[in-house]
XYZ file of C-alpha atoms in Angstrom:
402
model
C 98.116 -79.857 -71.175
C 96.749 -79.352 -74.429
C 93.311 -79.049 -73.094
C 94.415 -76.236 -70.668
C 96.068 -74.323 -73.132
C 93.029 -74.262 -75.430
C 90.958 -73.078 -72.443
C 93.427 -70.064 -71.667
C 93.353 -69.467 -75.548
C 89.356 -69.165 -75.552
C 89.227 -66.564 -72.656
C 92.174 -64.550 -74.473
C 90.274 -64.786 -77.680
C 87.020 -63.518 -76.203
C 88.874 -60.574 -74.649
C 90.223 -59.593 -77.944
C 87.217 -60.163 -79.963
C 85.195 -57.988 -77.557
C 88.136 -55.508 -77.012
C 87.052 -55.274 -73.495
C 88.497 -56.038 -70.161
C 86.454 -58.253 -67.886
C 86.374 -55.384 -65.583
C 84.468 -53.046 -68.087
C 81.892 -55.613 -68.687
C 80.985 -55.659 -65.055
C 80.606 -51.732 -65.367
C 78.361 -52.054 -68.293
C 76.277 -54.796 -66.616
C 75.916 -52.296 -63.656
C 74.881 -49.426 -65.904
C 72.268 -51.481 -67.503
C 70.996 -52.490 -64.141
C 70.795 -48.825 -63.198
C 68.981 -47.826 -66.442
C 66.314 -50.624 -65.586
C 65.801 -49.137 -62.100
C 65.305 -45.694 -63.551
C 62.599 -46.750 -65.949
C 60.989 -48.804 -63.247
C 61.026 -45.274 -61.062
C 59.766 -43.490 -64.047
C 57.002 -45.877 -64.475
C 56.015 -45.273 -60.779
C 56.314 -41.565 -61.642
C 53.953 -41.538 -64.329
C 51.672 -43.770 -62.329
C 51.607 -41.431 -59.364
C 51.008 -38.504 -62.013
C 48.116 -39.966 -63.614
C 46.781 -40.625 -60.100
C 47.110 -37.080 -58.646
C 45.913 -35.752 -62.075
C 42.599 -38.138 -61.707
C 42.382 -36.558 -58.168
C 42.876 -33.071 -59.542
C 40.187 -33.637 -62.231
C 37.791 -35.418 -59.783
C 37.522 -32.183 -57.692
C 34.221 -30.508 -58.203
C 35.240 -27.045 -57.374
C 37.496 -25.060 -59.870
C 41.235 -25.504 -59.009
C 44.075 -23.259 -60.571
C 47.623 -23.399 -59.707
C 49.377 -19.896 -60.263
C 53.217 -19.361 -60.676
C 55.545 -16.902 -58.668
C 54.546 -14.036 -61.114
C 50.896 -14.521 -60.631
C 50.063 -16.411 -63.980
C 48.199 -19.232 -64.340
C 50.148 -22.576 -64.510
C 47.524 -25.443 -64.528
C 43.675 -25.552 -63.987
C 41.289 -28.371 -63.617
C 38.378 -29.176 -66.035
C 35.866 -27.387 -64.028
C 37.732 -23.761 -64.482
C 36.701 -23.568 -68.133
C 33.057 -23.719 -67.265
C 33.272 -21.226 -64.251
C 35.816 -18.551 -65.811
C 36.764 -19.885 -69.594
C 38.785 -16.811 -70.028
C 40.117 -15.574 -66.677
C 41.857 -18.958 -65.866
C 43.686 -19.746 -69.200
C 47.233 -20.798 -68.713
C 49.687 -17.665 -68.611
C 46.644 -15.319 -67.412
C 47.348 -12.943 -64.767
C 45.331 -13.113 -61.638
C 44.252 -9.774 -61.916
C 41.809 -10.939 -64.836
C 39.837 -12.815 -62.083
C 40.432 -10.998 -58.702
C 41.143 -7.165 -59.739
C 40.683 -6.394 -63.355
C 40.755 -2.866 -62.769
C 44.151 -2.787 -61.042
C 47.307 -4.808 -62.162
C 48.476 -5.135 -58.447
C 46.203 -5.200 -55.441
C 48.422 -6.962 -52.838
C 45.756 -6.701 -49.953
C 42.732 -7.891 -52.258
C 43.990 -10.538 -54.089
C 44.157 -13.959 -52.738
C 46.717 -15.205 -55.043
C 49.351 -12.179 -54.021
C 48.710 -12.945 -50.559
C 49.383 -16.769 -51.102
C 52.335 -16.051 -52.892
C 53.608 -13.817 -49.882
C 53.141 -16.865 -47.774
C 49.420 -16.191 -46.344
C 46.287 -18.468 -46.703
C 43.379 -16.486 -47.599
C 39.755 -16.894 -47.697
C 37.282 -14.439 -48.998
C 33.729 -14.448 -51.027
C 33.150 -12.411 -54.263
C 30.503 -12.007 -56.880
C 30.364 -11.929 -60.654
C 27.639 -10.547 -63.190
C 27.558 -12.601 -66.350
C 26.315 -11.191 -69.721
C 22.769 -12.315 -69.187
C 22.592 -10.133 -66.130
C 22.380 -13.183 -63.758
C 24.827 -12.969 -60.412
C 27.043 -15.641 -59.469
C 28.612 -16.144 -56.017
C 31.948 -17.732 -55.225
C 33.809 -18.430 -51.968
C 37.898 -18.612 -52.668
C 40.373 -20.256 -50.599
C 44.256 -19.656 -51.581
C 47.149 -21.077 -49.756
C 50.683 -20.958 -50.558
C 52.568 -24.077 -52.166
C 56.213 -24.043 -50.584
C 58.999 -25.641 -52.211
C 62.548 -24.743 -51.576
C 63.818 -26.047 -54.840
C 61.418 -23.845 -56.706
C 59.813 -20.239 -56.640
C 56.716 -19.866 -54.501
C 53.143 -20.863 -56.082
C 49.494 -20.407 -55.194
C 46.980 -23.051 -55.057
C 43.589 -21.575 -55.198
C 40.150 -23.171 -55.005
C 36.906 -21.544 -56.667
C 33.514 -22.874 -55.044
C 30.286 -21.715 -56.799
C 28.004 -21.143 -53.952
C 25.251 -19.514 -55.939
C 22.385 -21.889 -54.780
C 23.440 -21.627 -51.185
C 23.671 -18.058 -51.223
C 20.423 -17.755 -52.744
C 18.820 -19.888 -50.050
C 20.279 -17.778 -47.451
C 19.011 -14.615 -48.854
C 15.452 -16.315 -48.949
C 15.728 -17.389 -45.612
C 16.909 -13.739 -44.623
C 13.838 -12.451 -46.108
C 11.524 -14.856 -44.775
C 13.108 -13.763 -41.195
C 12.374 -10.263 -42.052
C 9.190 -10.758 -43.066
C 8.494 -12.662 -39.578
C 9.966 -9.664 -37.689
C 7.975 -7.072 -39.563
C 4.837 -9.072 -38.797
C 5.838 -8.715 -34.962
C 6.465 -5.117 -35.478
C 3.294 -4.413 -37.558
C 0.969 -3.591 -34.830
C 3.289 -1.392 -32.894
C 4.442 0.471 -36.032
C 0.675 0.820 -36.857
C -0.129 2.508 -33.367
C 2.887 4.663 -33.532
C 1.865 6.018 -37.110
C -1.635 6.479 -35.781
C -0.475 9.314 -33.619
C 0.757 11.860 -36.152
C -2.094 10.599 -38.613
C -4.624 11.558 -35.852
C -3.216 14.901 -35.721
C -3.028 15.388 -39.429
C -6.330 14.444 -39.847
C -7.916 16.541 -37.044
C -6.145 19.684 -38.270
C -7.136 19.229 -41.601
C -10.490 18.496 -40.667
C -10.535 21.971 -38.745
C -9.294 23.868 -41.659
C -12.062 22.415 -43.980
C -14.566 23.143 -41.486
C -13.225 26.603 -41.399
C -13.194 27.256 -44.950
C -16.908 26.101 -45.240
C -18.616 27.968 -42.476
C -16.422 30.974 -42.547
C -15.501 32.140 -46.417
C -14.599 35.559 -44.959
C -11.504 34.048 -43.369
C -9.296 34.870 -46.183
C -9.312 38.174 -44.830
C -9.580 37.503 -41.076
C -7.095 38.011 -38.666
C -7.407 34.604 -37.265
C -5.618 32.982 -40.231
C -2.710 33.256 -38.042
C -4.003 29.964 -36.299
C -3.789 28.480 -39.834
C -0.106 28.908 -39.977
C 0.400 26.599 -36.684
C -1.752 24.212 -37.973
C 0.411 23.845 -41.422
C 3.371 23.648 -39.187
C 1.823 20.847 -37.265
C 0.799 19.037 -40.222
C 4.297 19.290 -41.880
C 6.067 18.040 -38.593
C 3.538 15.059 -38.338
C 3.857 14.444 -41.937
C 7.589 14.240 -42.196
C 7.484 12.072 -39.081
C 5.146 9.486 -40.725
C 7.490 9.558 -43.578
C 10.564 8.835 -41.659
C 9.377 5.901 -39.865
C 7.928 4.253 -42.919
C 11.029 4.972 -44.891
C 12.869 2.919 -42.244
C 10.038 0.219 -42.482
C 10.832 -0.041 -46.002
C 14.511 0.269 -45.992
C 14.477 -2.748 -43.553
C 12.027 -4.945 -45.662
C 13.956 -4.237 -48.902
C 15.037 -7.620 -50.343
C 18.980 -7.859 -50.045
C 20.771 -8.433 -53.313
C 23.740 -9.801 -51.639
C 26.129 -6.873 -52.648
C 29.008 -5.668 -50.732
C 30.180 -2.323 -49.843
C 31.292 0.325 -47.226
C 28.927 -0.018 -44.201
C 28.539 2.324 -41.031
C 27.570 0.280 -38.207
C 26.341 3.386 -36.197
C 23.975 3.949 -39.047
C 22.489 0.396 -39.251
C 21.760 0.415 -35.569
C 20.077 4.136 -35.829
C 17.727 2.646 -38.581
C 16.922 -0.245 -36.607
C 16.396 1.809 -33.373
C 14.098 4.054 -35.276
C 11.864 1.212 -36.167
C 11.706 -0.311 -32.505
C 11.700 2.495 -30.378
C 8.021 2.710 -30.118
C 7.773 -0.866 -28.724
C 10.615 0.658 -25.990
C 8.140 3.381 -24.904
C 4.810 0.854 -25.202
C 6.904 -1.699 -23.137
C 8.516 0.529 -20.615
C 11.924 -0.316 -21.714
C 14.660 2.321 -21.531
C 17.366 2.326 -24.528
C 20.897 3.753 -23.852
C 23.236 4.354 -26.640
C 27.092 4.859 -26.710
C 27.922 5.056 -29.995
C 31.481 5.848 -30.882
C 31.847 8.993 -33.083
C 33.839 8.546 -36.416
C 33.788 4.604 -36.275
C 35.277 3.073 -39.042
C 33.387 1.491 -41.837
C 33.003 -2.190 -42.390
C 32.880 -3.967 -45.401
C 29.679 -5.967 -45.970
C 26.106 -6.390 -46.999
C 24.124 -3.655 -45.307
C 20.836 -5.526 -45.638
C 22.179 -8.514 -44.002
C 24.002 -6.496 -41.072
C 20.519 -4.799 -40.726
C 19.016 -8.079 -39.927
C 21.726 -9.082 -37.610
C 21.207 -6.196 -35.505
C 17.401 -6.447 -35.787
C 17.452 -9.849 -34.662
C 19.666 -9.096 -31.471
C 17.573 -5.963 -30.610
C 14.320 -7.591 -30.923
C 15.675 -10.820 -28.683
C 16.903 -8.370 -26.027
C 13.597 -6.728 -25.911
C 11.671 -10.245 -25.949
C 13.785 -11.071 -23.021
C 12.335 -8.132 -20.787
C 9.218 -8.663 -19.091
C 7.762 -5.639 -16.667
C 10.222 -3.042 -18.009
C 14.022 -2.945 -18.436
C 17.000 -1.624 -19.760
C 18.907 -2.351 -23.188
C 22.094 -0.906 -23.765
C 23.703 -0.592 -27.134
C 27.414 0.592 -27.741
C 29.903 0.640 -30.399
C 33.843 1.124 -30.576
C 36.860 0.008 -32.488
C 40.003 -1.831 -31.444
C 42.610 -3.853 -32.675
C 41.028 -3.576 -36.374
C 37.763 -4.553 -35.272
C 34.514 -2.768 -35.082
C 32.754 -4.054 -32.023
C 28.898 -3.510 -31.183
C 27.250 -5.045 -27.922
C 23.751 -5.050 -27.265
C 23.249 -5.549 -23.449
C 19.820 -6.244 -21.677
C 18.361 -6.865 -18.405
C 16.200 -9.648 -19.161
C 15.783 -13.234 -18.105
C 18.809 -14.335 -19.242
C 19.917 -17.668 -20.555
C 20.254 -20.901 -18.878
C 23.893 -22.189 -19.078
C 22.894 -25.765 -20.729
C 21.067 -23.933 -23.399
C 24.019 -21.399 -24.373
C 25.583 -24.146 -26.778
C 22.281 -24.595 -28.497
C 21.144 -21.222 -29.335
C 22.776 -21.098 -32.558
C 21.228 -24.200 -34.022
C 18.476 -23.516 -36.489
C 14.954 -23.836 -35.281
C 16.032 -23.911 -31.587
C 13.974 -21.528 -29.625
C 12.720 -21.113 -25.950
C 9.588 -19.048 -26.927
C 6.351 -20.284 -27.111
C 4.468 -21.460 -30.121
C 3.899 -18.570 -32.654
C 6.124 -16.204 -31.105
C 9.291 -17.554 -33.041
C 10.864 -19.806 -35.647
C 13.960 -20.356 -33.935
C 15.841 -18.909 -37.172
C 16.921 -15.718 -36.043
C 20.385 -16.566 -34.077
C 21.012 -19.118 -36.729
C 20.700 -16.552 -39.297
C 22.769 -14.056 -37.691
C 25.557 -16.412 -36.862
C 25.465 -17.259 -40.536
C 25.722 -13.610 -41.466
C 28.250 -12.767 -39.209
C 30.615 -15.356 -40.327
C 30.000 -14.541 -43.906
C 31.437 -11.173 -43.143
C 34.401 -12.719 -41.543
C 33.236 -11.459 -38.185
C 32.805 -12.879 -34.747
C 29.744 -13.124 -32.133
C 29.775 -14.044 -28.830
C 27.071 -14.201 -25.846
C 27.665 -13.521 -22.207
C 24.578 -14.456 -20.056
C 23.482 -14.797 -16.343
C 19.982 -16.350 -15.743
C 17.954 -13.857 -13.926
C 20.341 -10.982 -14.736
C 20.569 -10.443 -18.464
C 22.598 -11.079 -21.417
C 25.260 -9.293 -23.790
C 25.539 -10.256 -27.364
C 28.795 -8.922 -29.013
C 29.342 -8.850 -32.630
C 32.916 -8.159 -33.793
C 33.690 -7.090 -37.665
C 36.942 -6.384 -39.597
C 37.065 -2.789 -39.994
C 38.240 -0.913 -43.235
C 40.698 2.052 -42.649
C 40.367 5.034 -44.300
């Protein structure tokens, strides 16, 4: 009995000494367990955060996160090297993408992403030392129902790639010019022959008949001079078109009229159509909207497609060139009555160095370069062809409505 009372006394004493009931002791034990679980969860979160930060910093492209106000919230270690001032925390997206306008929703990838759109585009910058850098930008929205929308922007420096493309374009231009050289020289010979012939006639008359200054026969000289002026300007027009085509592209982007580009190309190759008995028909829409792009690159595109159409025709034929705008796209089509493309080769014509031409008549780069230029402009290019009937190449480019 005494032992039992002693045990009861000890439990009561323990409760009195602790000032707690046994149920409260259990509650605090549960709280302690929850704290330990939270500490373990926090440790896991820290580990995940460090892993994500490591991945974030390991990306070789510049990565910027903009908050719902279009201001820089985070950036990785690449951004200070690419754009040290424009991507500092708290800086507005205008500093990088539209410094001359506080807001430019249709042009700014950040504002497009904050509106829920994914946007890809390219832009160039000129540094203090005069060098030009080329960048590809991808902006995507970060959607979280618990917080305001944000924008994730990737900045990729594609300068080396772009320079190589420009070099390839220039090489292809030189190749095309080489093919045109004989025809252009033949075309220029005609007006030059007229210029030389009439000039020699004038010189002979001045030498053999000094009295011509008072002779009524001087009225002939006016006709000669008119011919000289007309033929000289004709030569000038051809040479100017040739120089415009051969001028090296600097990659600059501006508003381009596709009709004007096609007319320049046709001015260069029209002699070839007469020589090879190829009829050219044009259906160019008046007031065609402009497109935003590199005029030199687009000139190369339509020169390649037109030359391919000519080379597909043997013994005479027809090439039809048309333009129109529809659904916000400017469309240009070049259709020929040539030999066509075999169905099994249609998927290969865009591959670099693939060609069906004889050795020495092509490098197989024309359509590959054309495809890349059109894609760089955000456009599309399609081909329809029937062997023995002809081919039709269609180029579609986003229009810039005024």
